[in-house]
Amino acid sequence: MVPLPNSENSPLLGLPKVSSSSGVNGEAPLRDEDKGDESSFQPERIRRVSSNNPPAKTLRSSITEGLTNLSSNLSSRMGLGQSTETTDVLADEETLPPNTPLYGSSRAAANSIREEIRRQSIANGGTDVELPDDASTVSRARTLKEIEDDYYLKTQQGFVEDAINFAEGSIPQSIMIATVIGCVCGFVAYVYYFILDSLLEFVWKTLPEKYVIDVWPEKYYVAWIPLVSVILSACVGSSIYLLGEPGDLAFTIKSVHEKVSYDTRLIMGSLTDLLVKKGYKDPSYIIPMVVASLFSIVAGGSLGPEAPLVAICAALAGLISRSVFKQRNTNIVRKHTFMGMAGALAAFFGVPLGGSLFALEVASRFGVEYFEHSMEAIFAGLICVVAFRSLAGLELEQIWATQDSPTILHCEPSKILLGLVLGCVGGFLAFLWANFHWRLMGLFGRLGLLDDNNTRALPRALVGSIGIISIGMLIPHTMFWGEWEVPVLARMEPAVDLPHVWPTSGLIGFEMDTCAKCLITGFAKLIAISFTVAGGFRGGFIFPFFTAGAAFGRALCFVFPSISPAIATLCIAAGINVAITRTALATSMILSFLAGEQMALPPILSASIASLFVTSYMPFIKSQIARSDIDFTLYYKQSKPCGSVVSIESFMTSPHLGRGPPKAARSPGSSAPSF
């Protein structure tokens, strides 16, 4: 790193002239007092290096004086108000302990100084280098020319050369690994699907026909619902307690964002330590998710198999990448993990493009951020669809279509505007559900059921089953995840057509045939989803939200008969799902394809976009964050005080959501500003 400008005061930062009397070229070790002084300032422990670095103490003193001149300018430019804590935070080690992050104008000033030093370095042919915390010497900065030479050496190879060398991250390598991951995940999805379908048939069809019908009095048939659900709910809790935490969609998303080193795993969160010790030799981490999710779904909970398949296939893809193909690069392993996620959703939905995009979108809150992995993930999704559907003997079909489909042959501009309104309605319903769910989780917490070690997994599952069973006995339409229940609700068919639950009449013979009953069904389904999640059941809530949207859409048609039932049900379903999962593009494609309504895509897309916008500040999946290697996104702010670019990290990317820094990170008596 080159020294600061030799003028008496830097025109950009107001730094005084720096003395370079000693230690300039000798790479002498830092003195003890210099190390301690530096650590209280450097929140990220980044040490700037070059062959012409000034001593740490002198640079430290210069920075402290420069902050005094810069803080007032920053305050006026950025609207943060006058701050008197800038130099205090840096000068007094008792104010903040070492390694405590800086916030507000202090952080802005520190970033401004780093940016000026970096700019001067690059202007003189050097670049930044990060050293470990215990490094006591500095090294020569690499020139940009050297970096460019490395870059061209890596990219000048042709397709044949990359294929022969199996070059890391190259197109030939991606094609090969995507094919392997797609085939493996397709086979795993088929096995999972076969087991699930067999269990559903056995528990809810074969057993009642053999042991209940014509054996029990007919008025007691409804007792089969609580009998089965209680037993299987106990199995859910017991499996989690005995086999360990299976993870969920949020864990998978969190793992996608995490950096991967030689000793970490890009898979489900709580199983990371176990897998590190075993080095991918034992794939038993998948068993807890498989067992818990199968029990959860067969018990009649309002969660589906999409999220378990995503977690399982993501874990398998990471295993294949690191253990079979020996990949270690963070972004390469992340790409292969996306391949597994895309394959799982593409195979399950039967929508190759929509399912693959869902995997890419769900990792972030506002669109596809890992865009560089899009093509490879979609290709893996295609391979997985071919493998899964071939093994299962299933065609790609529009499962909700009827003989009258498509019912929408033309799409007037007014329908797109209608989609905007319905998307806002769906977003509002999602807002109500999210608030109810957090309150229900709070209740479970007060009951002591949400321990981190899953020691209370069994009573938690049993308490959750109370809500599932109570609602299911009264309104059988709310049972199960809803993939095949959606057309029954959307067309208001009789309850006898419900495909999984038995008896379909329930306790009171409920039929969804009026506006009020449609509303009751929609809200009951949302409540059932919340109890299923709170009870620790494992599964996905994509189709359950589609089911609730179908019920609300039919209720709207009673109020406004001129609205097409297809538009009403699909748009509200899209609005609810997008508000929770943040997947506007994928949801639109999936709904229009499954319903066989191609011309409904524009209004569904407008509903999805509207819901995405109106619920932008209501994140539900907390692990959905902006990727760490993008400098400026929706959640970042750029300013140019004193002619230098300053990057201010927004707190929107963390759970406290723009309400300022965590209280634990503030010094006593400080008033760090909120963004």
XYZ file of C-alpha atoms in Angstrom:
675
model
C 0.000 0.000 0.000
C 1.387 3.394 -0.875
C 1.573 6.139 1.767
C -1.047 8.820 1.999
C -0.639 11.954 -0.152
C 2.410 14.031 0.774
C 0.508 17.259 1.019
C 0.225 18.908 4.405
C -3.365 17.751 4.638
C -5.184 15.267 2.416
C -7.751 17.176 0.326
C -10.210 14.300 0.609
C -9.886 13.213 4.210
C -8.170 16.058 5.993
C -5.412 13.756 7.252
C -2.193 15.418 8.436
C 1.115 14.587 6.813
C 2.355 11.160 7.893
C 5.888 10.638 9.099
C 7.685 7.597 7.694
C 10.889 7.801 9.668
C 11.186 4.206 10.744
C 10.019 0.762 9.760
C 9.164 1.802 6.207
C 11.102 -0.759 4.232
C 12.385 -3.029 6.957
C 9.125 -4.887 7.568
C 9.756 -4.676 11.294
C 7.370 -6.413 13.712
C 4.611 -4.290 15.174
C 5.127 -3.108 18.719
C 2.824 -4.418 21.438
C 1.214 -1.050 22.029
C 0.682 -0.657 18.302
C -1.070 -4.018 18.064
C -3.461 -3.223 20.865
C -4.109 0.257 19.507
C -4.836 -1.062 16.071
C -7.192 -3.802 17.233
C -9.445 -1.293 18.978
C -9.901 0.506 15.687
C -10.054 -2.234 13.071
C -13.554 -3.764 13.386
C -12.919 -6.267 10.618
C -9.215 -6.913 11.481
C -8.043 -6.038 7.943
C -4.410 -4.919 7.805
C -3.384 -2.898 4.752
C 0.057 -3.875 3.484
C 2.686 -2.771 0.967
C 6.411 -2.344 0.636
C 6.070 1.288 1.732
C 3.715 1.137 4.696
C 4.039 3.753 7.476
C 4.360 2.462 11.053
C 1.068 1.364 12.543
C 1.186 3.889 15.374
C 1.737 6.826 13.041
C -1.052 5.724 10.719
C -3.291 5.185 13.727
C -2.687 8.710 14.975
C -3.317 10.126 11.523
C -6.620 8.286 11.224
C -7.796 9.471 14.619
C -7.075 13.102 13.728
C -8.662 12.688 10.295
C -11.882 11.338 11.790
C -12.324 14.532 13.783
C -12.258 16.604 10.601
C -14.445 14.183 8.679
C -17.228 13.382 11.158
C -19.054 16.707 10.895
C -18.997 16.538 7.098
C -20.351 12.978 7.164
C -23.117 13.961 9.544
C -24.387 16.744 7.322
C -24.031 14.794 4.072
C -25.685 11.590 5.252
C -28.351 13.042 7.521
C -27.079 11.162 10.553
C -27.016 14.184 12.834
C -24.033 15.540 14.706
C -21.980 12.810 16.297
C -19.454 13.284 19.071
C -18.618 9.615 19.441
C -16.367 9.230 16.371
C -12.974 9.931 17.880
C -14.041 8.688 21.304
C -14.786 5.241 19.930
C -11.362 5.102 18.319
C -9.297 6.791 20.992
C -10.571 5.154 24.157
C -10.309 1.372 24.349
C -12.613 1.314 27.364
C -15.519 2.704 25.310
C -15.766 -0.359 23.069
C -13.931 -3.652 23.590
C -11.633 -4.962 20.852
C -13.287 -6.418 17.718
C -16.585 -4.631 18.442
C -18.143 -3.472 15.145
C -18.511 0.262 14.558
C -21.837 1.731 13.504
C -23.156 5.023 12.236
C -20.738 7.843 11.438
C -17.819 5.972 13.035
C -18.233 3.105 10.592
C -18.717 5.544 7.726
C -15.511 7.404 8.593
C -13.500 4.205 8.875
C -14.815 3.005 5.518
C -14.010 6.367 3.959
C -10.393 6.177 5.086
C -10.010 2.627 3.852
C -11.459 3.596 0.491
C -9.000 6.504 0.126
C -6.045 4.265 1.000
C -7.239 1.637 -1.451
C -7.690 4.211 -4.213
C -4.218 5.604 -3.707
C -2.760 2.099 -3.676
C -4.348 1.059 -6.956
C -3.314 4.323 -8.545
C 0.289 3.406 -7.797
C 0.126 -0.215 -8.968
C -0.722 -2.078 -5.768
C -3.785 -3.727 -4.261
C -5.149 -4.833 -0.894
C -3.949 -7.951 0.891
C -5.575 -9.520 3.975
C -3.271 -10.957 6.628
C -4.208 -13.227 9.554
C -4.581 -11.614 12.926
C -1.307 -13.023 14.255
C 0.834 -11.814 11.332
C 3.648 -9.519 12.518
C 5.217 -8.614 9.147
C 4.020 -7.089 5.925
C 4.580 -8.266 2.376
C 4.770 -6.657 -1.052
C 1.364 -5.940 -2.584
C 0.672 -7.715 -5.835
C 0.300 -5.448 -8.821
C -2.801 -5.334 -10.964
C -0.732 -6.628 -13.890
C 0.036 -9.831 -11.984
C -3.636 -10.304 -11.176
C -4.593 -9.746 -14.815
C -2.003 -12.294 -15.934
C -3.527 -14.885 -13.594
C -6.996 -14.062 -14.895
C -6.104 -14.542 -18.543
C -4.260 -17.762 -17.819
C -7.403 -19.145 -16.232
C -9.813 -18.168 -19.002
C -7.903 -18.621 -22.208
C -8.426 -22.405 -22.375
C -10.871 -23.863 -24.902
C -13.725 -26.295 -24.400
C -11.648 -29.368 -25.246
C -8.782 -28.326 -22.956
C -11.170 -27.605 -20.080
C -12.903 -30.944 -20.645
C -9.587 -32.834 -20.645
C -8.324 -31.001 -17.567
C -11.761 -31.004 -15.897
C -11.094 -27.358 -15.050
C -12.786 -26.125 -11.903
C -15.939 -24.133 -12.620
C -15.690 -24.631 -16.389
C -18.636 -25.479 -18.618
C -17.503 -29.088 -19.254
C -17.139 -29.668 -15.534
C -20.535 -28.093 -14.820
C -22.215 -30.275 -17.454
C -20.708 -33.435 -16.004
C -21.458 -32.642 -12.364
C -24.964 -31.348 -13.165
C -25.712 -34.604 -14.955
C -24.500 -36.683 -12.030
C -26.363 -34.559 -9.464
C -29.531 -34.538 -11.571
C -29.546 -38.321 -11.942
C -28.785 -38.979 -8.270
C -31.370 -36.479 -7.030
C -33.932 -37.813 -9.513
C -33.467 -41.323 -8.167
C -33.642 -40.127 -4.545
C -36.787 -38.118 -5.295
C -38.364 -41.197 -6.870
C -37.589 -43.364 -3.838
C -38.959 -40.692 -1.496
C -42.088 -40.256 -3.642
C -42.670 -44.025 -3.803
C -42.397 -44.422 -0.014
C -44.657 -41.433 0.643
C -47.319 -42.551 -1.812
C -47.272 -46.083 -0.422
C -47.631 -44.879 3.157
C -50.526 -42.577 2.288
C -52.318 -45.374 0.488
C -51.734 -47.836 3.311
C -52.643 -45.577 6.250
C -55.603 -43.678 4.789
C -57.091 -46.237 2.367
C -56.036 -49.831 3.006
C -56.240 -49.874 6.809
C -59.680 -48.184 7.033
C -61.128 -50.473 4.379
C -59.863 -53.546 6.208
C -60.312 -52.671 9.867
C -62.817 -49.801 10.128
C -65.450 -49.894 7.381
C -68.244 -52.318 8.302
C -66.427 -53.017 11.583
C -66.861 -49.774 13.507
C -70.218 -48.027 13.817
C -70.388 -45.418 11.055
C -70.754 -42.536 13.490
C -67.302 -43.397 14.879
C -65.533 -43.381 11.517
C -64.314 -39.846 12.161
C -62.253 -41.147 15.099
C -59.811 -42.532 12.556
C -58.452 -38.997 11.961
C -57.302 -38.327 15.558
C -56.183 -41.921 16.036
C -53.795 -41.844 13.067
C -52.673 -38.250 13.548
C -51.801 -38.625 17.234
C -49.776 -41.792 16.648
C -47.843 -40.335 13.716
C -47.339 -37.007 15.477
C -45.735 -38.896 18.332
C -43.534 -40.587 15.747
C -42.498 -37.151 14.426
C -41.399 -35.946 17.854
C -39.720 -39.223 18.745
C -37.743 -39.345 15.494
C -36.439 -35.813 15.997
C -35.507 -36.575 19.600
C -33.750 -39.850 18.757
C -32.200 -39.087 15.353
C -31.416 -35.416 15.848
C -32.410 -32.123 14.271
C -33.325 -32.702 10.613
C -33.060 -29.057 9.564
C -35.542 -27.302 7.293
C -35.740 -24.909 4.346
C -34.409 -21.993 6.402
C -31.350 -24.030 7.403
C -30.727 -24.935 3.774
C -30.928 -21.300 2.672
C -28.629 -20.250 5.489
C -26.090 -22.843 4.406
C -26.174 -21.600 0.821
C -25.097 -18.155 1.984
C -22.379 -19.356 4.319
C -18.781 -19.412 3.170
C -17.325 -22.850 2.787
C -13.819 -23.783 3.807
C -12.062 -27.115 3.880
C -13.607 -27.998 7.209
C -17.207 -26.818 6.762
C -20.284 -28.081 5.024
C -22.760 -26.476 2.655
C -25.727 -28.374 4.016
C -28.292 -28.375 6.774
C -27.195 -26.233 9.682
C -27.234 -28.204 12.904
C -25.723 -31.289 11.279
C -22.618 -29.415 10.176
C -20.380 -30.408 13.097
C -21.299 -34.069 12.783
C -20.500 -34.081 9.098
C -17.238 -32.239 9.547
C -16.035 -34.972 11.870
C -17.097 -37.703 9.479
C -15.800 -35.949 6.357
C -18.782 -36.943 4.228
C -18.091 -40.617 4.701
C -21.395 -41.261 6.440
C -24.554 -39.928 4.703
C -26.717 -40.657 7.772
C -27.522 -36.958 8.125
C -30.285 -37.400 5.548
C -32.160 -39.968 7.639
C -33.602 -37.511 10.226
C -35.161 -35.386 7.482
C -36.526 -38.376 5.577
C -38.094 -39.972 8.654
C -39.473 -36.795 10.241
C -40.953 -35.444 6.993
C -42.617 -38.726 6.038
C -44.282 -39.004 9.449
C -45.288 -35.328 9.265
C -46.952 -35.602 5.870
C -48.713 -38.937 6.459
C -50.040 -37.580 9.775
C -52.127 -35.105 7.780
C -50.147 -31.988 8.620
C -50.441 -29.003 6.310
C -46.902 -29.266 4.958
C -45.716 -30.933 1.778
C -42.703 -32.903 0.510
C -41.124 -30.040 -1.474
C -38.977 -28.591 1.342
C -37.692 -31.986 2.568
C -36.691 -32.871 -0.986
C -34.875 -29.537 -1.311
C -32.925 -30.125 1.901
C -32.111 -33.740 1.045
C -31.007 -33.032 -2.518
C -29.019 -29.954 -1.468
C -27.140 -32.087 1.057
C -26.539 -34.803 -1.533
C -25.301 -32.275 -4.077
C -22.844 -30.826 -1.574
C -21.682 -34.341 -0.726
C -21.127 -35.190 -4.399
C -19.324 -31.923 -5.038
C -16.874 -32.176 -2.151
C -16.435 -35.917 -1.658
C -16.725 -37.280 -5.198
C -15.381 -34.400 -7.281
C -13.152 -32.964 -4.509
C -14.310 -29.380 -4.968
C -13.229 -26.805 -2.365
C -14.023 -23.422 -3.902
C -16.901 -21.739 -2.079
C -18.808 -20.542 -5.103
C -18.313 -23.808 -6.990
C -19.758 -25.876 -4.124
C -22.586 -23.364 -3.828
C -23.327 -23.813 -7.530
C -23.578 -27.576 -7.114
C -25.815 -27.154 -4.081
C -28.151 -25.027 -6.192
C -28.155 -27.826 -8.744
C -29.513 -30.212 -6.132
C -32.129 -27.755 -4.913
C -33.250 -26.963 -8.459
C -33.471 -30.624 -9.347
C -35.629 -31.413 -6.327
C -38.179 -28.672 -7.018
C -38.230 -29.208 -10.776
C -38.901 -32.902 -10.272
C -41.575 -32.372 -7.618
C -43.526 -29.657 -9.441
C -42.995 -31.143 -12.878
C -42.136 -27.632 -14.081
C -38.436 -27.609 -15.048
C -37.964 -23.864 -15.451
C -40.317 -22.801 -12.661
C -38.947 -25.315 -10.159
C -35.320 -24.417 -10.905
C -36.021 -20.694 -10.614
C -37.753 -21.307 -7.296
C -34.550 -22.763 -5.882
C -32.584 -19.728 -7.072
C -35.120 -17.143 -5.905
C -35.839 -18.581 -2.478
C -32.260 -17.946 -1.340
C -32.827 -14.177 -1.410
C -35.598 -11.714 -0.662
C -35.754 -9.806 -3.912
C -35.035 -11.784 -7.061
C -32.241 -14.082 -8.186
C -28.958 -12.874 -6.703
C -26.821 -15.906 -7.514
C -27.464 -15.268 -11.184
C -24.166 -16.797 -12.337
C -25.469 -20.249 -11.378
C -28.791 -19.978 -13.231
C -28.022 -21.936 -16.396
C -26.256 -24.812 -14.648
C -29.027 -25.093 -12.043
C -31.740 -25.136 -14.721
C -29.827 -27.789 -16.660
C -29.582 -29.935 -13.527
C -33.318 -29.426 -13.034
C -34.008 -30.747 -16.518
C -31.866 -33.828 -15.912
C -33.577 -34.466 -12.575
C -37.045 -34.141 -14.109
C -36.157 -36.680 -16.785
C -34.741 -39.126 -14.237
C -37.566 -38.766 -11.711
C -40.479 -38.803 -14.122
C -39.027 -41.709 -16.090
C -38.617 -43.849 -12.998
C -42.066 -42.906 -11.665
C -43.775 -43.385 -15.029
C -45.263 -39.889 -14.825
C -45.691 -37.396 -17.618
C -45.271 -33.649 -17.323
C -48.895 -32.610 -17.161
C -51.160 -29.820 -16.015
C -52.547 -31.595 -12.973
C -55.215 -28.986 -12.181
C -56.537 -28.689 -15.714
C -60.010 -29.871 -16.702
C -61.786 -30.602 -19.951
C -62.728 -26.932 -20.090
C -59.150 -25.717 -19.656
C -57.936 -23.253 -20.565
C -60.834 -21.076 -19.446
C -58.941 -17.861 -20.186
C -58.330 -17.454 -23.908
C -57.524 -13.735 -23.957
C -55.807 -11.455 -21.488
C -57.008 -7.872 -21.537
C -54.878 -5.177 -19.863
C -57.581 -4.845 -17.220
C -56.807 -8.362 -16.021
C -53.212 -7.378 -15.375
C -54.439 -4.474 -13.243
C -56.824 -6.848 -11.486
C -53.855 -9.116 -10.771
C -52.109 -6.212 -9.034
C -55.073 -5.739 -6.711
C -55.438 -9.455 -5.980
C -51.720 -9.711 -5.298
C -52.060 -7.014 -2.647
C -54.968 -8.955 -1.141
C -52.828 -12.067 -1.004
C -49.982 -10.112 0.550
C -52.310 -8.781 3.238
C -53.533 -12.299 4.035
C -49.906 -13.426 4.305
C -49.254 -10.517 6.664
C -52.116 -11.646 8.896
C -50.855 -15.216 8.845
C -47.255 -14.250 9.666
C -48.357 -12.204 12.681
C -50.585 -15.017 13.913
C -47.787 -17.521 13.438
C -45.227 -15.551 15.439
C -47.723 -15.201 18.257
C -48.374 -18.925 18.172
C -44.628 -19.588 18.258
C -44.420 -17.268 21.226
C -47.041 -19.362 22.981
C -45.076 -22.530 22.284
C -42.004 -20.792 23.650
C -43.766 -19.823 26.870
C -44.805 -23.458 27.232
C -41.140 -24.446 27.078
C -41.494 -26.445 23.852
C -38.906 -24.659 21.690
C -35.640 -25.836 23.254
C -32.551 -25.948 21.043
C -31.670 -29.555 21.859
C -35.046 -31.034 20.845
C -35.489 -32.594 24.276
C -39.106 -31.407 24.117
C -39.704 -32.541 20.538
C -42.307 -35.146 21.495
C -44.613 -32.907 23.580
C -44.142 -30.123 21.015
C -45.397 -32.397 18.226
C -48.338 -33.599 20.306
C -49.392 -30.040 21.178
C -49.142 -29.072 17.517
C -51.268 -32.044 16.529
C -54.110 -30.696 18.676
C -54.638 -27.844 16.242
C -54.199 -30.064 13.183
C -56.684 -32.663 14.395
C -59.297 -30.221 15.691
C -59.405 -28.313 12.430
C -59.157 -31.449 10.285
C -62.100 -33.176 11.958
C -64.316 -30.142 11.400
C -62.988 -29.163 7.958
C -61.331 -32.128 6.207
C -60.347 -29.843 3.298
C -57.482 -28.531 5.446
C -55.763 -31.896 5.864
C -52.512 -32.660 4.004
C -50.415 -30.362 1.825
C -53.032 -29.690 -0.837
C -51.401 -30.577 -4.166
C -54.428 -32.644 -5.181
C -56.896 -30.787 -2.956
C -56.463 -27.483 -4.818
C -58.737 -28.415 -7.789
C -61.415 -29.637 -5.366
C -61.454 -26.265 -3.642
C -61.015 -24.178 -6.788
C -63.982 -25.853 -8.500
C -65.967 -26.201 -5.238
C -66.416 -29.924 -5.716
C -68.020 -32.070 -2.967
C -65.875 -33.224 -0.077
C -66.150 -36.842 -1.192
C -63.641 -35.980 -3.942
C -60.902 -35.149 -1.434
C -58.079 -37.536 -2.394
C -56.300 -38.391 0.870
C -58.283 -37.857 4.058
C -60.760 -40.437 5.336
C -63.551 -40.078 6.194
C -64.066 -37.126 3.853
C -67.219 -35.995 5.645
C -65.388 -35.229 8.872
C -67.315 -34.660 12.048
C -70.067 -32.363 10.744
C -70.212 -33.158 7.024
C -68.645 -29.830 6.019
C -69.066 -28.736 2.389
C -67.449 -25.646 0.848
C -70.473 -24.300 -1.032
C -71.011 -20.720 0.191
C -68.946 -17.555 0.468
C -68.738 -17.835 4.250
C -67.614 -21.462 4.101
C -64.956 -20.567 1.545
C -63.592 -17.911 3.890
C -63.731 -20.332 6.822
C -61.818 -22.926 4.809
C -59.153 -20.413 3.775
C -58.512 -19.138 7.296
C -58.705 -22.656 8.752
C -56.041 -23.791 6.291
C -53.719 -20.947 7.302
C -54.203 -21.779 10.976
C -53.515 -25.458 10.269
C -50.263 -24.513 8.500
C -49.183 -22.502 11.524
C -49.899 -25.308 13.989
C -48.041 -27.765 11.763
C -44.936 -25.579 11.636
C -45.105 -24.692 15.339
C -45.419 -28.368 16.222
C -42.024 -29.078 14.692
C -43.410 -31.033 11.740
C -41.154 -31.045 8.684
C -42.349 -30.107 5.216
C -42.952 -27.271 2.790
C -45.757 -24.718 2.774
C -45.888 -23.877 -0.949
C -48.891 -26.037 -1.861
C -50.627 -25.360 1.470
C -50.572 -21.638 0.637
C -51.874 -22.419 -2.845
C -54.751 -24.303 -1.208
C -55.644 -21.388 1.061
C -55.472 -19.029 -1.914
C -57.897 -21.210 -3.863
C -60.450 -21.000 -1.028
C -60.114 -17.210 -0.711
C -60.359 -16.820 -4.477
C -63.631 -18.697 -4.617
C -64.992 -16.550 -1.789
C -64.139 -13.451 -3.825
C -66.077 -14.808 -6.791
C -69.241 -14.800 -4.682
C -68.769 -11.093 -4.026
C -67.694 -10.212 -7.592
C -69.256 -12.804 -9.937
C -67.694 -11.141 -12.990
C -64.183 -12.144 -11.901
C -62.902 -15.340 -13.475
C -62.505 -18.076 -10.830
C -59.170 -19.034 -12.372
C -57.844 -15.469 -12.090
C -59.152 -15.041 -8.540
C -57.821 -18.314 -7.150
C -54.441 -18.278 -8.888
C -53.658 -14.618 -8.213
C -54.502 -14.738 -4.519
C -52.585 -18.011 -4.188
C -49.594 -16.337 -5.829
C -49.868 -13.302 -3.566
C -49.831 -15.378 -0.377
C -46.980 -17.632 -1.445
C -44.757 -14.857 -2.798
C -45.159 -12.805 0.366
C -43.715 -15.680 2.395
C -41.225 -17.345 0.027
C -40.177 -14.243 -2.050
C -40.346 -16.224 -5.318
C -42.308 -14.063 -7.751
C -41.064 -15.473 -11.065
C -41.127 -19.146 -10.128
C -44.536 -18.997 -8.446
C -46.094 -17.415 -11.530
C -44.712 -20.097 -13.837
C -45.675 -22.983 -11.559
C -49.269 -21.832 -11.026
C -49.979 -21.081 -14.682
C -48.476 -24.393 -15.813
C -50.213 -26.618 -13.252
C -53.568 -24.961 -13.910
C -53.190 -25.147 -17.691
C -53.942 -21.432 -17.963
C -51.248 -19.958 -20.166
C -53.035 -16.643 -20.685
C -53.441 -16.272 -16.931
C -49.673 -15.848 -16.602
C -49.660 -12.009 -17.002
C -52.172 -11.377 -14.183
C -50.521 -14.017 -11.984
C -47.151 -12.374 -12.566
C -48.550 -8.937 -11.758
C -50.067 -10.353 -8.556
C -46.719 -11.881 -7.619
C -44.799 -8.667 -8.251
C -47.339 -6.600 -6.336
C -47.149 -8.945 -3.347
C -43.349 -8.907 -3.499
C -43.322 -5.109 -3.354
C -45.929 -4.553 -0.646
C -44.341 -7.147 1.655
C -40.703 -6.185 1.017
C -40.275 -5.145 4.653
C -41.983 -8.235 6.059
C -39.423 -11.041 5.739
C -40.616 -14.362 7.088
C -37.660 -16.657 6.329
C -34.913 -14.901 8.279
C -32.076 -16.672 6.496
C -33.019 -14.974 3.219
C -30.330 -12.281 3.052
C -28.409 -10.371 0.422
C -25.365 -12.249 -0.833
C -22.235 -11.055 0.899
C -20.147 -10.420 -2.225
C -22.451 -7.833 -3.793
C -21.453 -4.333 -2.697
C -24.639 -2.451 -3.536
C -28.073 -4.068 -3.520
C -31.550 -3.258 -2.321
C -30.246 -3.343 1.260
C -27.174 -1.139 0.799
C -26.712 2.627 0.598
C -24.105 4.608 -1.316
C -22.867 8.087 -0.459
C -19.924 10.262 -1.525
C -18.876 12.546 1.312
C -15.672 14.532 0.717
C -15.250 13.044 -2.751
C -14.727 9.453 -1.545
C -17.135 6.548 -1.893
C -18.401 5.136 1.386
C -20.275 1.841 1.567
C -22.754 1.733 4.445
C -24.016 -1.775 5.205
C -27.741 -1.706 5.829
C -29.126 -3.554 8.805
C -32.024 -4.738 6.644
C -29.998 -7.864 5.975
C -30.050 -8.958 9.606
C -32.913 -10.025 11.879
C -33.332 -6.623 13.571
C -34.428 -5.267 10.162
C -33.326 -1.693 9.967
C -33.848 -0.775 13.599
C -30.222 0.095 14.217
C -27.324 -2.005 15.479
C -27.952 -4.745 18.032
C -28.088 -3.430 21.567
C -25.277 -5.750 22.563
C -22.964 -4.022 20.076
C -23.590 -0.497 21.389
C -21.411 1.090 23.990
C -23.027 2.138 27.259
C -24.726 5.464 26.838
C -24.137 5.648 23.092
C -26.852 6.598 20.661
C -25.845 4.918 17.424
C -28.129 6.032 14.602
C -30.585 3.744 12.885
C -30.801 3.304 9.156
